[in-house]
Short mmCIF file of C-alpha atoms in Angstrom, two decimals:
data_model
loop_
_atom_site.label_atom_id
_atom_site.label_comp_id
_atom_site.label_asym_id
_atom_site.label_seq_id
_atom_site.Cartn_x
_atom_site.Cartn_y
_atom_site.Cartn_z
CA MET A 9 0.11 0.03 -0.22
CA THR A 10 1.22 3.10 -1.22
CA PHE A 11 -1.21 5.36 0.61
CA GLU A 12 -0.22 7.57 3.97
CA PRO A 13 -3.35 8.85 5.40
CA THR A 14 -3.36 12.37 6.65
CA GLY A 15 -6.79 12.27 8.49
CA ARG A 16 -9.75 10.65 7.74
CA LEU A 17 -10.20 8.83 4.53
CA GLY A 18 -13.35 9.44 3.07
CA ILE A 19 -14.83 6.63 0.38
CA VAL A 20 -17.43 7.88 -2.11
CA ALA A 21 -18.98 4.48 -3.23
CA GLY A 22 -20.30 3.73 -6.78
CA GLY A 23 -21.77 0.29 -7.53
CA GLY A 24 -20.05 -3.04 -7.39
CA THR A 25 -17.77 -4.32 -4.86
CA LEU A 26 -14.71 -2.27 -5.32
CA PRO A 27 -15.88 0.25 -2.51
CA ARG A 28 -16.57 -2.67 -0.01
CA ARG A 29 -13.10 -4.13 -1.09
CA LEU A 30 -11.74 -0.74 0.37
CA VAL A 31 -13.84 -0.48 3.39
CA ASN A 32 -12.28 -3.97 4.17
CA VAL A 33 -8.83 -2.93 3.51
CA CYS A 34 -8.96 0.36 5.85
CA ARG A 35 -10.63 -2.09 8.67
CA ALA A 36 -7.66 -4.54 8.13
CA ALA A 37 -4.79 -1.67 7.84
CA GLY A 38 -6.67 0.24 10.87
CA ILE A 39 -7.14 3.26 8.69
CA GLU A 40 -9.85 5.82 9.72
CA HIS A 41 -12.74 5.64 7.06
CA PHE A 42 -15.99 7.16 6.23
CA VAL A 43 -18.14 5.93 3.32
CA LEU A 44 -20.52 8.46 1.29
CA ALA A 45 -22.84 6.04 -0.53
CA LEU A 46 -24.78 7.69 -3.76
CA GLU A 47 -28.14 6.65 -3.73
CA GLY A 48 -29.10 4.39 -6.82
CA ALA A 49 -25.24 3.43 -7.20
CA THR A 50 -24.21 2.16 -4.13
CA ASP A 51 -24.80 -1.38 -3.08
CA PRO A 52 -25.99 -1.37 0.74
CA ALA A 53 -23.64 -4.35 1.45
CA THR A 54 -20.93 -1.97 1.20
CA VAL A 55 -21.70 0.23 4.06
CA GLU A 56 -23.03 -2.65 6.24
CA ASP A 57 -20.97 -2.18 9.43
CA ALA A 58 -19.13 0.78 7.97
CA PRO A 59 -19.16 4.46 8.98
CA HIS A 60 -21.31 6.03 6.37
CA ALA A 61 -24.14 8.48 5.31
CA TRP A 62 -26.33 8.41 2.15
CA CYS A 63 -26.79 11.45 -0.50
CA ARG A 64 -28.25 12.23 -3.63
CA MET A 65 -25.49 12.41 -6.35
CA GLY A 66 -26.89 15.98 -7.78
CA ALA A 67 -26.92 17.09 -3.91
CA LEU A 68 -23.08 18.30 -3.93
CA ALA A 69 -23.36 20.79 -1.38
CA THR A 70 -25.12 18.10 1.33
CA GLY A 71 -22.05 15.77 0.01
CA PHE A 72 -19.12 18.23 1.20
CA ARG A 73 -20.82 19.05 4.15
CA LEU A 74 -21.04 15.04 5.02
CA LEU A 75 -17.50 14.60 4.56
CA HIS A 76 -16.24 17.80 6.06
CA ASP A 77 -18.30 17.24 9.13
CA HIS A 78 -17.01 13.56 9.28
CA GLY A 79 -13.51 15.11 9.15
CA VAL A 80 -12.43 13.56 6.00
CA THR A 81 -9.35 15.23 4.14
CA ASP A 82 -8.22 12.11 1.87
CA LEU A 83 -10.89 11.23 -0.49
CA VAL A 84 -11.06 7.90 -2.87
CA LEU A 85 -13.71 7.37 -5.86
CA ALA A 86 -14.55 4.14 -6.15
CA GLY A 87 -16.85 1.93 -8.28
CA GLY A 88 -19.17 2.56 -11.28
CA VAL A 89 -21.59 5.26 -11.25
CA ARG A 90 -24.22 5.39 -14.19
CA ARG A 91 -23.73 8.88 -15.54
CA PRO A 92 -27.23 10.30 -15.26
CA SER A 93 -28.83 13.00 -17.49
CA LEU A 94 -29.10 16.73 -16.07
CA LEU A 95 -32.48 16.07 -15.34
CA GLU A 96 -32.09 12.92 -13.57
CA LEU A 97 -29.00 14.27 -11.52
CA ARG A 98 -31.45 17.30 -10.15
CA PRO A 99 -28.43 19.33 -9.26
CA ASP A 100 -28.45 21.34 -5.88
CA TRP A 101 -27.04 24.99 -6.04
CA ARG A 102 -23.48 23.84 -5.52
CA ALA A 103 -23.53 20.86 -8.23
CA ALA A 104 -24.91 23.47 -10.64
CA LYS A 105 -22.70 25.82 -10.00
CA PHE A 106 -20.08 23.52 -10.88
CA LEU A 107 -21.45 22.32 -13.97
CA ALA A 108 -22.45 25.30 -15.37
CA ARG A 109 -18.81 26.34 -15.18
CA VAL A 110 -17.36 22.99 -16.73
CA GLY A 111 -20.35 22.25 -19.40
CA TYR A 112 -21.56 19.18 -18.61
CA ARG A 113 -22.74 18.03 -21.77
CA ALA A 114 -19.49 19.25 -23.75
CA LEU A 115 -17.38 16.63 -21.67
CA GLY A 116 -17.05 12.89 -22.08
CA ASP A 117 -16.97 10.70 -19.04
CA ASP A 118 -13.03 11.16 -18.42
CA GLY A 119 -13.40 14.84 -18.71
CA LEU A 120 -16.02 15.28 -16.24
CA LEU A 121 -14.55 13.03 -14.06
CA SER A 122 -10.94 15.07 -14.18
CA ALA A 123 -12.98 18.32 -13.83
CA PHE A 124 -14.78 16.67 -10.55
CA ILE A 125 -11.44 15.73 -9.16
CA LYS A 126 -10.21 19.26 -9.41
CA GLU A 127 -13.17 20.48 -7.73
CA LEU A 128 -12.73 18.01 -4.92
CA GLU A 129 -9.29 19.42 -4.51
CA GLN A 130 -10.21 22.98 -4.56
CA GLU A 131 -12.90 21.99 -1.67
CA GLY A 132 -9.76 21.09 0.23
CA PHE A 133 -9.39 17.29 -0.33
CA ARG A 134 -6.60 15.15 -1.29
CA VAL A 135 -7.54 12.66 -3.93
CA ILE A 136 -5.95 9.05 -3.94
CA GLY A 137 -6.63 6.60 -6.35
CA ALA A 138 -8.26 3.06 -5.63
CA ASP A 139 -4.92 1.37 -6.72
CA GLN A 140 -3.16 3.03 -3.75
CA LEU A 141 -4.79 0.90 -1.19
CA LEU A 142 -5.07 -1.93 -3.32
CA GLU A 143 -2.19 -4.37 -4.28
CA ALA A 144 -3.81 -4.90 -7.65
CA ALA A 145 -2.24 -3.94 -10.92
CA MET A 146 -2.24 -6.01 -13.89
CA PRO A 147 1.21 -7.32 -14.49
CA GLU A 148 2.60 -7.39 -17.66
CA GLY A 149 2.66 -10.90 -19.56
CA PRO A 150 0.50 -14.00 -19.29
CA LEU A 151 -1.11 -14.26 -16.26
CA GLY A 152 -2.12 -18.05 -16.13
CA SER A 153 -1.18 -20.85 -18.18
CA LEU A 154 -2.19 -19.93 -21.29
CA ALA A 155 -0.61 -16.88 -23.41
CA PRO A 156 -2.18 -15.48 -27.10
CA ASP A 157 -0.74 -17.51 -30.13
CA GLU A 158 0.33 -15.52 -33.21
CA ASP A 159 -3.33 -15.22 -34.80
CA ALA A 160 -4.60 -13.81 -31.22
CA ALA A 161 -1.66 -11.43 -30.86
CA LYS A 162 -2.63 -9.60 -34.32
CA ASP A 163 -6.24 -9.29 -33.07
CA ILE A 164 -4.79 -7.63 -29.65
CA ALA A 165 -2.73 -5.46 -32.05
CA HIS A 166 -5.73 -4.50 -33.81
CA GLY A 167 -7.76 -4.02 -30.59
CA LEU A 168 -5.27 -1.93 -29.06
CA ARG A 169 -5.12 0.52 -31.94
CA ILE A 170 -8.63 0.81 -32.05
CA ALA A 171 -8.94 1.07 -28.15
CA GLN A 172 -6.63 3.80 -28.44
CA ALA A 173 -8.60 5.82 -30.97
CA LEU A 174 -11.80 5.09 -29.04
CA GLY A 175 -10.31 6.16 -25.91
CA ALA A 176 -9.01 9.34 -27.34
CA LEU A 177 -12.87 10.26 -28.45
CA ASP A 178 -13.60 9.83 -24.35
CA ILE A 179 -15.90 7.01 -25.55
CA GLY A 180 -14.98 3.81 -23.77
CA GLN A 181 -12.00 1.56 -23.03
CA ALA A 182 -12.72 -1.91 -24.52
CA VAL A 183 -13.40 -3.32 -27.77
CA VAL A 184 -13.48 -6.83 -28.86
CA VAL A 185 -11.87 -8.20 -32.21
CA GLN A 186 -12.37 -11.81 -34.10
CA GLN A 187 -9.68 -12.49 -36.71
CA GLY A 188 -9.54 -8.97 -37.67
CA LEU A 189 -13.39 -7.92 -37.31
CA VAL A 190 -14.40 -5.58 -34.69
CA LEU A 191 -17.08 -7.21 -33.11
CA GLY A 192 -18.15 -4.42 -30.35
CA VAL A 193 -16.89 -1.24 -29.02
CA GLU A 194 -17.89 0.02 -25.47
CA ALA A 195 -19.72 3.54 -25.09
CA ILE A 196 -21.77 3.62 -21.98
CA GLU A 197 -22.95 0.18 -21.59
CA GLY A 198 -20.01 -0.82 -20.19
CA THR A 199 -17.64 -3.98 -20.32
CA ASP A 200 -20.07 -6.49 -19.47
CA ALA A 201 -23.03 -5.40 -21.76
CA LEU A 202 -20.20 -5.42 -24.65
CA LEU A 203 -19.22 -8.77 -23.64
CA ARG A 204 -22.65 -10.33 -23.92
CA ARG A 205 -23.60 -8.47 -26.85
CA CYS A 206 -20.31 -9.97 -28.72
CA ALA A 207 -21.55 -13.49 -27.77
CA GLU A 208 -24.17 -12.87 -30.30
CA LEU A 209 -21.97 -11.37 -32.75
CA ARG A 210 -19.27 -13.89 -33.18
CA ARG A 211 -18.24 -15.99 -36.18
CA ASP A 212 -17.23 -19.43 -36.47
CA GLY A 213 -13.54 -20.33 -36.06
CA PRO A 214 -10.80 -19.21 -33.57
CA GLY A 215 -12.58 -16.76 -30.85
CA GLY A 216 -11.77 -12.96 -30.26
CA VAL A 217 -9.94 -11.04 -27.99
CA LEU A 218 -11.14 -8.23 -25.36
CA VAL A 219 -8.91 -5.64 -25.26
CA LYS A 220 -8.89 -2.97 -22.45
CA ILE A 221 -7.07 -0.04 -21.73
CA GLU A 222 -7.27 3.04 -20.26
CA LYS A 223 -8.17 6.30 -22.32
CA PRO A 224 -5.16 8.36 -23.25
CA GLY A 225 -4.26 11.16 -20.75
CA GLN A 226 -7.14 9.26 -18.49
CA GLU A 227 -7.61 10.45 -14.86
CA ARG A 228 -5.80 7.63 -12.93
CA ARG A 229 -7.39 8.44 -9.88
CA VAL A 230 -11.08 7.45 -11.07
CA ASP A 231 -12.77 4.70 -13.62
CA LEU A 232 -9.47 2.58 -14.09
CA PRO A 233 -10.12 -0.08 -16.46
CA THR A 234 -10.77 -3.31 -14.34
CA ILE A 235 -10.96 -6.72 -14.72
CA GLY A 236 -12.28 -9.53 -12.42
CA ARG A 237 -13.78 -13.00 -12.27
CA ARG A 238 -17.04 -11.69 -14.13
CA THR A 239 -14.68 -10.38 -16.57
CA VAL A 240 -13.45 -13.61 -17.49
CA THR A 241 -16.74 -15.79 -16.90
CA LEU A 242 -18.49 -13.29 -19.84
CA ALA A 243 -15.61 -13.64 -22.11
CA ALA A 244 -15.81 -17.18 -21.74
CA GLU A 245 -19.83 -17.07 -22.46
CA ALA A 246 -18.89 -14.99 -25.54
CA ALA A 247 -16.36 -17.72 -26.58
CA LEU A 248 -13.43 -15.36 -26.55
CA ARG A 249 -9.96 -17.03 -26.71
CA GLY A 250 -8.42 -14.38 -24.10
CA ILE A 251 -8.45 -10.98 -22.46
CA ALA A 252 -5.55 -8.38 -22.95
CA ALA A 253 -5.81 -5.58 -20.55
CA GLN A 254 -3.12 -2.84 -20.26
CA ALA A 255 -0.35 -3.45 -17.85
CA GLY A 256 0.24 -0.99 -14.82
CA ALA A 257 -2.99 0.97 -15.49
CA THR A 258 -5.37 -1.93 -15.11
CA LEU A 259 -7.14 -3.17 -11.69
CA LEU A 260 -6.69 -6.68 -11.56
CA LEU A 261 -9.59 -7.97 -8.67
CA ASP A 262 -9.31 -11.52 -7.44
CA ARG A 263 -6.25 -12.41 -9.29
CA GLU A 264 -5.98 -16.09 -7.84
CA GLU A 265 -9.87 -16.46 -8.85
CA VAL A 266 -9.04 -15.02 -12.58
CA VAL A 267 -6.36 -17.20 -13.08
CA ARG A 268 -8.31 -20.32 -11.90
CA ALA A 269 -11.58 -19.19 -13.72
CA ALA A 270 -9.32 -18.37 -17.06
CA ASP A 271 -7.30 -21.58 -16.68
CA ALA A 272 -10.69 -23.80 -16.23
CA ALA A 273 -12.39 -22.02 -19.30
CA GLY A 274 -9.04 -22.22 -21.70
CA LEU A 275 -8.74 -18.40 -22.00
CA PHE A 276 -5.78 -16.58 -21.94
CA VAL A 277 -5.44 -13.23 -19.37
CA VAL A 278 -2.49 -11.03 -20.67
CA GLY A 279 -1.22 -7.90 -19.44
CA ILE A 280 -0.16 -5.56 -22.40
CA ARG A 281 2.32 -2.33 -22.11
CA VAL A 282 0.71 0.19 -24.10
CA ALA A 283 2.98 2.94 -25.69
CA MET B 18 -32.13 6.91 -63.39
CA THR B 19 -28.63 8.02 -64.13
CA PHE B 20 -27.47 4.50 -65.25
CA GLU B 21 -27.20 3.61 -68.61
CA PRO B 22 -27.03 -0.18 -68.84
CA THR B 23 -24.20 -1.78 -71.65
CA GLY B 24 -25.22 -5.03 -71.28
CA ARG B 25 -27.03 -7.29 -68.55
CA LEU B 26 -26.80 -5.82 -65.05
CA GLY B 27 -25.99 -8.47 -62.54
CA ILE B 28 -27.34 -7.75 -59.14
CA VAL B 29 -25.22 -9.41 -56.49
CA ALA B 30 -28.23 -9.86 -53.72
CA GLY B 31 -27.41 -9.54 -50.10
CA GLY B 32 -30.31 -9.23 -47.70
CA GLY B 33 -32.94 -6.83 -46.73
CA THR B 34 -35.37 -5.43 -49.07
CA LEU B 35 -32.67 -3.29 -51.08
CA PRO B 36 -31.97 -6.00 -53.98
CA ARG B 37 -35.79 -6.66 -54.57
CA ARG B 38 -36.28 -2.84 -55.47
CA LEU B 39 -33.35 -3.00 -57.84
CA VAL B 40 -35.35 -6.06 -59.59
CA ASN B 41 -38.58 -4.01 -59.45
CA VAL B 42 -36.98 -1.05 -61.16
CA CYS B 43 -35.12 -3.31 -63.95
CA ARG B 44 -38.46 -4.53 -64.71
CA ALA B 45 -40.47 -1.39 -64.77
CA ALA B 46 -37.60 -0.10 -67.00
CA GLY B 47 -37.10 -2.73 -68.84
CA ILE B 48 -33.59 -3.45 -68.13
CA GLU B 49 -32.09 -7.18 -68.60
CA HIS B 50 -30.93 -8.38 -65.44
CA PHE B 51 -29.87 -11.35 -63.73
CA VAL B 52 -29.20 -12.18 -59.88
CA LEU B 53 -26.62 -13.57 -58.22
CA ALA B 54 -28.51 -14.55 -55.16
CA LEU B 55 -26.00 -15.44 -51.98
CA GLU B 56 -26.69 -18.59 -49.64
CA GLY B 57 -27.38 -17.55 -46.52
CA ALA B 58 -27.80 -13.87 -47.23
CA THR B 59 -30.39 -13.62 -49.72
CA ASP B 60 -33.96 -13.39 -49.34
CA PRO B 61 -35.79 -16.24 -51.20
CA ALA B 62 -38.55 -13.62 -51.99
CA THR B 63 -35.84 -11.49 -53.71
CA VAL B 64 -35.46 -13.84 -56.69
CA GLU B 65 -39.02 -15.13 -56.95
CA ASP B 66 -39.83 -14.85 -60.55
CA ALA B 67 -36.56 -13.39 -61.41
CA PRO B 68 -33.85 -14.88 -63.56
CA HIS B 69 -31.28 -15.84 -61.13
CA ALA B 70 -28.91 -18.55 -59.51
CA TRP B 71 -27.55 -19.10 -56.27
CA CYS B 72 -23.73 -19.18 -55.16
CA ARG B 73 -22.00 -19.47 -51.87
CA MET B 74 -19.92 -16.70 -50.61
CA GLY B 75 -16.81 -18.19 -50.89
CA ALA B 76 -17.27 -19.69 -54.24
CA LEU B 77 -15.74 -16.92 -56.08
CA ALA B 78 -15.06 -18.85 -59.29
CA THR B 79 -18.79 -20.11 -59.17
CA GLY B 80 -19.72 -16.64 -58.90
CA PHE B 81 -17.84 -15.11 -61.84
CA ARG B 82 -18.51 -18.37 -64.11
CA LEU B 83 -22.41 -17.41 -63.18
CA LEU B 84 -22.12 -13.99 -64.07
CA HIS B 85 -20.26 -14.28 -67.30
CA ASP B 86 -22.39 -17.01 -68.41
CA HIS B 87 -25.40 -14.96 -68.36
CA GLY B 88 -23.95 -12.09 -70.31
CA VAL B 89 -23.58 -9.71 -67.05
CA THR B 90 -21.35 -6.60 -68.13
CA ASP B 91 -22.52 -4.27 -65.29
CA LEU B 92 -22.80 -5.01 -61.39
CA VAL B 93 -24.68 -3.63 -58.57
CA LEU B 94 -23.74 -4.99 -55.19
CA ALA B 95 -26.59 -4.46 -53.03
CA GLY B 96 -27.99 -5.40 -49.34
CA GLY B 97 -26.08 -6.62 -46.16
CA VAL B 98 -24.04 -9.38 -46.06
CA ARG B 99 -22.92 -10.74 -42.77
CA ARG B 100 -19.03 -10.53 -42.76
CA PRO B 101 -18.01 -14.31 -42.32
CA SER B 102 -15.15 -15.68 -40.52
CA LEU B 103 -12.12 -17.42 -42.95
CA LEU B 104 -13.56 -20.63 -41.64
CA GLU B 105 -17.04 -19.79 -42.19
CA LEU B 106 -16.23 -18.74 -45.62
CA ARG B 107 -14.84 -21.60 -46.98
CA PRO B 108 -12.78 -19.89 -50.06
CA ASP B 109 -12.63 -21.48 -53.37
CA TRP B 110 -9.15 -21.33 -55.43
CA ARG B 111 -10.56 -17.91 -56.77
CA ALA B 112 -11.68 -16.44 -53.60
CA ALA B 113 -8.24 -17.69 -51.56
CA LYS B 114 -6.16 -16.06 -54.62
CA PHE B 115 -8.14 -12.75 -54.05
CA LEU B 116 -8.07 -12.91 -50.13
CA ALA B 117 -4.21 -13.98 -50.07
CA ARG B 118 -3.55 -10.91 -52.12
CA VAL B 119 -5.45 -8.50 -50.09
CA GLY B 120 -4.66 -9.68 -46.67
CA TYR B 121 -8.51 -10.49 -45.10
CA ARG B 122 -7.91 -9.67 -41.71
CA ALA B 123 -6.11 -6.54 -42.10
CA LEU B 124 -9.04 -4.85 -43.48
CA GLY B 125 -12.10 -3.36 -42.39
CA ASP B 126 -15.25 -3.69 -44.10
CA ASP B 127 -14.89 -0.98 -46.26
CA GLY B 128 -11.37 -1.54 -47.08
CA LEU B 129 -12.28 -5.15 -48.18
CA LEU B 130 -15.21 -3.96 -50.23
CA SER B 131 -13.13 -1.92 -51.99
CA ALA B 132 -10.72 -4.63 -52.80
CA PHE B 133 -13.38 -6.64 -53.76
CA ILE B 134 -14.93 -3.92 -56.54
CA LYS B 135 -11.32 -3.56 -57.80
CA GLU B 136 -11.38 -7.31 -58.48
CA LEU B 137 -14.70 -6.99 -60.15
CA GLU B 138 -13.36 -4.54 -62.51
CA GLN B 139 -10.38 -6.11 -63.24
CA GLU B 140 -12.32 -9.37 -64.16
CA GLY B 141 -14.33 -7.06 -66.76
CA PHE B 142 -17.34 -5.72 -65.09
CA ARG B 143 -18.28 -2.17 -64.67
CA VAL B 144 -19.56 -1.84 -61.24
CA ILE B 145 -22.54 0.70 -60.33
CA GLY B 146 -24.00 2.09 -57.38
CA ALA B 147 -27.53 1.23 -56.36
CA ASP B 148 -28.10 4.78 -55.78
CA GLN B 149 -27.52 5.19 -59.73
CA LEU B 150 -30.67 3.09 -60.12
CA LEU B 151 -33.16 4.15 -57.31
CA GLU B 152 -33.80 7.84 -56.90
CA ALA B 153 -33.59 7.80 -53.41
CA ALA B 154 -30.80 10.35 -52.32
CA MET B 155 -31.11 11.96 -48.70
CA PRO B 156 -31.73 15.60 -49.16
CA GLU B 157 -30.26 18.25 -47.29
CA GLY B 158 -32.52 19.65 -44.25
CA PRO B 159 -35.74 18.30 -42.38
CA LEU B 160 -37.70 15.85 -44.43
CA GLY B 161 -41.18 15.91 -42.24
CA SER B 162 -42.63 18.58 -40.25
CA LEU B 163 -40.11 18.52 -37.44
CA ALA B 164 -36.73 20.06 -37.31
CA PRO B 165 -34.00 19.48 -34.56
CA ASP B 166 -34.19 22.12 -32.07
CA GLU B 167 -31.09 23.90 -30.58
CA ASP B 168 -30.38 21.24 -27.91
CA ALA B 169 -30.73 18.04 -30.75
CA ALA B 170 -28.40 20.16 -32.97
CA LYS B 171 -25.72 19.88 -30.38
CA ASP B 172 -26.23 15.98 -29.88
CA ILE B 173 -25.96 16.07 -34.08
CA ALA B 174 -22.73 18.08 -33.89
CA HIS B 175 -21.23 15.86 -31.29
CA GLY B 176 -22.33 12.64 -32.77
CA LEU B 177 -21.06 13.61 -36.30
CA ARG B 178 -17.57 14.53 -34.73
CA ILE B 179 -17.66 10.72 -33.11
CA ALA B 180 -19.04 8.98 -36.07
CA GLN B 181 -16.32 10.71 -38.40
CA ALA B 182 -13.65 9.43 -36.29
CA LEU B 183 -15.24 6.01 -35.94
CA GLY B 184 -15.65 5.59 -40.09
CA ALA B 185 -12.19 6.76 -40.22
CA LEU B 186 -11.12 3.37 -38.10
CA ASP B 187 -13.17 1.90 -41.05
CA ILE B 188 -15.53 0.41 -37.81
CA GLY B 189 -19.16 1.66 -38.11
CA GLN B 190 -21.37 4.22 -39.75
CA ALA B 191 -23.74 5.10 -36.83
CA VAL B 192 -24.00 6.54 -33.11
CA VAL B 193 -26.56 7.53 -30.61
CA VAL B 194 -26.00 10.63 -28.52
CA GLN B 195 -28.24 11.89 -25.69
CA GLN B 196 -27.58 15.26 -24.27
CA GLY B 197 -23.83 15.04 -25.14
CA LEU B 198 -23.58 11.08 -23.73
CA VAL B 199 -22.61 8.79 -26.27
CA LEU B 200 -25.22 5.81 -25.71
CA GLY B 201 -23.42 3.58 -28.25
CA VAL B 202 -21.64 3.47 -31.32
CA GLU B 203 -21.94 0.81 -34.49
CA ALA B 204 -19.47 -2.08 -35.27
CA ILE B 205 -20.38 -4.97 -36.88
CA GLU B 206 -23.97 -5.48 -35.03
CA GLY B 207 -25.20 -3.16 -37.41
CA THR B 208 -27.76 -0.02 -36.77
CA ASP B 209 -30.96 -2.07 -36.07
CA ALA B 210 -28.99 -3.80 -33.06
CA LEU B 211 -27.55 -0.53 -32.01
CA LEU B 212 -30.83 1.12 -31.90
CA ARG B 213 -32.40 -1.45 -30.10
CA ARG B 214 -29.46 -1.65 -27.36
CA CYS B 215 -29.78 2.21 -26.87
CA ALA B 216 -33.72 1.82 -25.92
CA GLU B 217 -32.26 -0.03 -22.70
CA LEU B 218 -29.29 2.66 -21.91
CA ARG B 219 -31.40 5.89 -22.40
CA ARG B 220 -31.49 8.68 -19.76
CA ASP B 221 -34.51 10.43 -18.68
CA GLY B 222 -34.86 14.01 -20.09
CA PRO B 223 -34.80 15.01 -24.07
CA GLY B 224 -34.45 11.94 -26.21
CA GLY B 225 -30.85 11.19 -28.22
CA VAL B 226 -30.54 11.40 -31.67
CA LEU B 227 -28.97 8.70 -34.24
CA VAL B 228 -26.27 9.94 -36.60
CA LYS B 229 -25.32 8.10 -39.36
CA ILE B 230 -22.71 8.88 -42.18
CA GLU B 231 -20.74 7.02 -44.60
CA LYS B 232 -17.18 6.49 -43.60
CA PRO B 233 -14.70 8.86 -44.85
CA GLY B 234 -13.42 7.91 -48.07
CA GLN B 235 -15.97 5.15 -48.50
CA GLU B 236 -16.43 3.33 -51.58
CA ARG B 237 -19.85 4.75 -52.68
CA ARG B 238 -20.67 1.84 -54.59
CA VAL B 239 -21.41 -0.48 -51.89
CA ASP B 240 -22.99 -0.41 -47.91
CA LEU B 241 -24.18 3.49 -48.35
CA PRO B 242 -25.89 4.25 -44.86
CA THR B 243 -29.42 3.57 -45.47
CA ILE B 244 -32.50 4.91 -43.76
CA GLY B 245 -36.19 3.56 -43.91
CA ARG B 246 -39.16 2.96 -42.33
CA ARG B 247 -37.78 0.45 -39.61
CA THR B 248 -35.01 2.96 -39.04
CA VAL B 249 -37.85 5.23 -37.95
CA THR B 250 -39.65 2.61 -36.19
CA LEU B 251 -36.87 1.15 -33.96
CA ALA B 252 -35.66 5.02 -33.27
CA ALA B 253 -38.89 5.70 -31.86
CA GLU B 254 -38.83 2.44 -29.76
CA ALA B 255 -35.49 4.02 -28.21
CA ALA B 256 -37.13 7.21 -27.69
CA LEU B 257 -34.72 9.26 -29.67
CA ARG B 258 -35.76 12.69 -30.80
CA GLY B 259 -34.37 12.03 -34.30
CA ILE B 260 -32.17 10.92 -37.08
CA ALA B 261 -29.54 12.75 -38.66
CA ALA B 262 -28.28 11.33 -42.04
CA GLN B 263 -25.70 12.50 -44.70
CA ALA B 264 -27.02 14.37 -47.44
CA GLY B 265 -26.31 12.93 -50.41
CA ALA B 266 -24.69 10.13 -49.32
CA THR B 267 -27.63 8.31 -48.06
CA LEU B 268 -30.13 5.83 -49.44
CA LEU B 269 -33.21 7.08 -48.06
CA LEU B 270 -35.95 4.24 -48.90
CA ASP B 271 -39.61 4.63 -48.81
CA ARG B 272 -39.63 8.28 -48.51
CA GLU B 273 -43.02 9.00 -47.89
CA GLU B 274 -43.49 6.41 -45.53
CA VAL B 275 -40.60 7.39 -43.75
CA VAL B 276 -41.71 10.86 -43.59
CA ARG B 277 -45.44 9.62 -42.19
CA ALA B 278 -43.85 7.59 -39.72
CA ALA B 279 -41.42 10.12 -38.44
CA ASP B 280 -44.44 12.75 -38.23
CA ALA B 281 -46.50 10.13 -36.31
CA ALA B 282 -44.08 9.33 -33.61
CA GLY B 283 -42.96 12.90 -33.40
CA LEU B 284 -39.48 12.54 -34.66
CA PHE B 285 -37.68 14.47 -37.11
CA VAL B 286 -35.51 13.00 -39.69
CA VAL B 287 -33.20 15.53 -41.31
CA GLY B 288 -30.12 15.66 -44.04
CA ILE B 289 -27.16 17.12 -42.93
CA ARG B 290 -24.04 17.95 -45.02
CA VAL B 291 -20.84 16.21 -44.11
CA ALA B 292 -17.62 18.42 -44.64
#
């Protein structure tokens, strides 16, 4: 763990299991923490037995007050949040001020998150990445017993070129390529939905590969590409040959289970270096 | 119609209703024609009562022989074809020679189609576009009684930037944007599947727009962006506000029905100029 707390750690919790992992890390390491749970996003299991409060996403003034009142100095943003429309967000005065300044609709996901992190820093918080709390960086090279063959390596190279272009447009992080065909590209639906869709689109012959990388210039403290057991399960159901994820920039959750599941399904999982 | 036949017109028929429309145009205009129907792609209704033969996609030598034997001099390629993997394609010697030369897996859809058209021309055929037989080019400006408001115009402009980038990568022709959010981008699944998916991904508030353009430098004689009744129906089911398609470069099928359906559903359909 590279994180040295300066005061209480605030965990702004989106969906999925990552926020709870951070709570567990804090408990094990004796780090004082407080979870800000987001209505409609956070799994209630995340905050069970943990010091926490619930807050609406659009209620930025309330959120800031809750964090300050609980002595939070450092912040980690973890877990996915379905980006709402302005109407769904119902911004309070503080959120409206922020959004008017940055221009909500002009920004892609990454642009908006970067702007939001700057806002948090101006409010006095130090923002850290979940990877500073978890020992979970994707290593370079094959993880399990399988490695991509020459054919799969070509699909990985093709997918990488496309993922970099998509990332530069702040559209998505993932792409599925089979024998040179782009079966699908990720936008707002996320990698799980992309993989489910590609199960229907696959061609006969050697299966495709999922390539997942961070967006170029991505704010590394939020929304890192993540690979976990479910990624392997869905990739196997889509009859893929393997998964290639950016080494160093991908959160690899439950490494041992990922390796076991990939080996059992006959998939490779490989960390690739991105220039 | 801008087409002057030099001999018999061959219609290489993919899926959908476009090939049958061309058969009907030929009949009405007294153009001698012969349909090469592709197994697994052509709707049998396309070739009913029309001079035709069936052929496997990978059997290029057979296809060429059939066309020559029937006195075909001009060719039109019409209707979608699901791009197969090499294994599914089972190329004969002629197809294998072509594919080895162009590098099947290195090419996107448009690259492959352009190379295939060159091959047809080298075989002695003149290849024309379906738009030379149909009076169906998308005009500039709104088609029905509705036009995009300022808000929708912003989504169209954003979608256009993204569609141009996707097209430059030879990935797809279409994108759906709602209030600045990229709900989905089209790859191999096609526009219909993109629209169905976006029905699940939509946010509250003003609906999104579908933007559909040709790929930059696209071979205009095949795979033109197409808008028809079904596009309007699916866009309405995805609660979109409207459809923007490239003026001059989009095939607009059943214009009157498109306008009627769009007006009834409260959607705009607008032809946009692409620089």
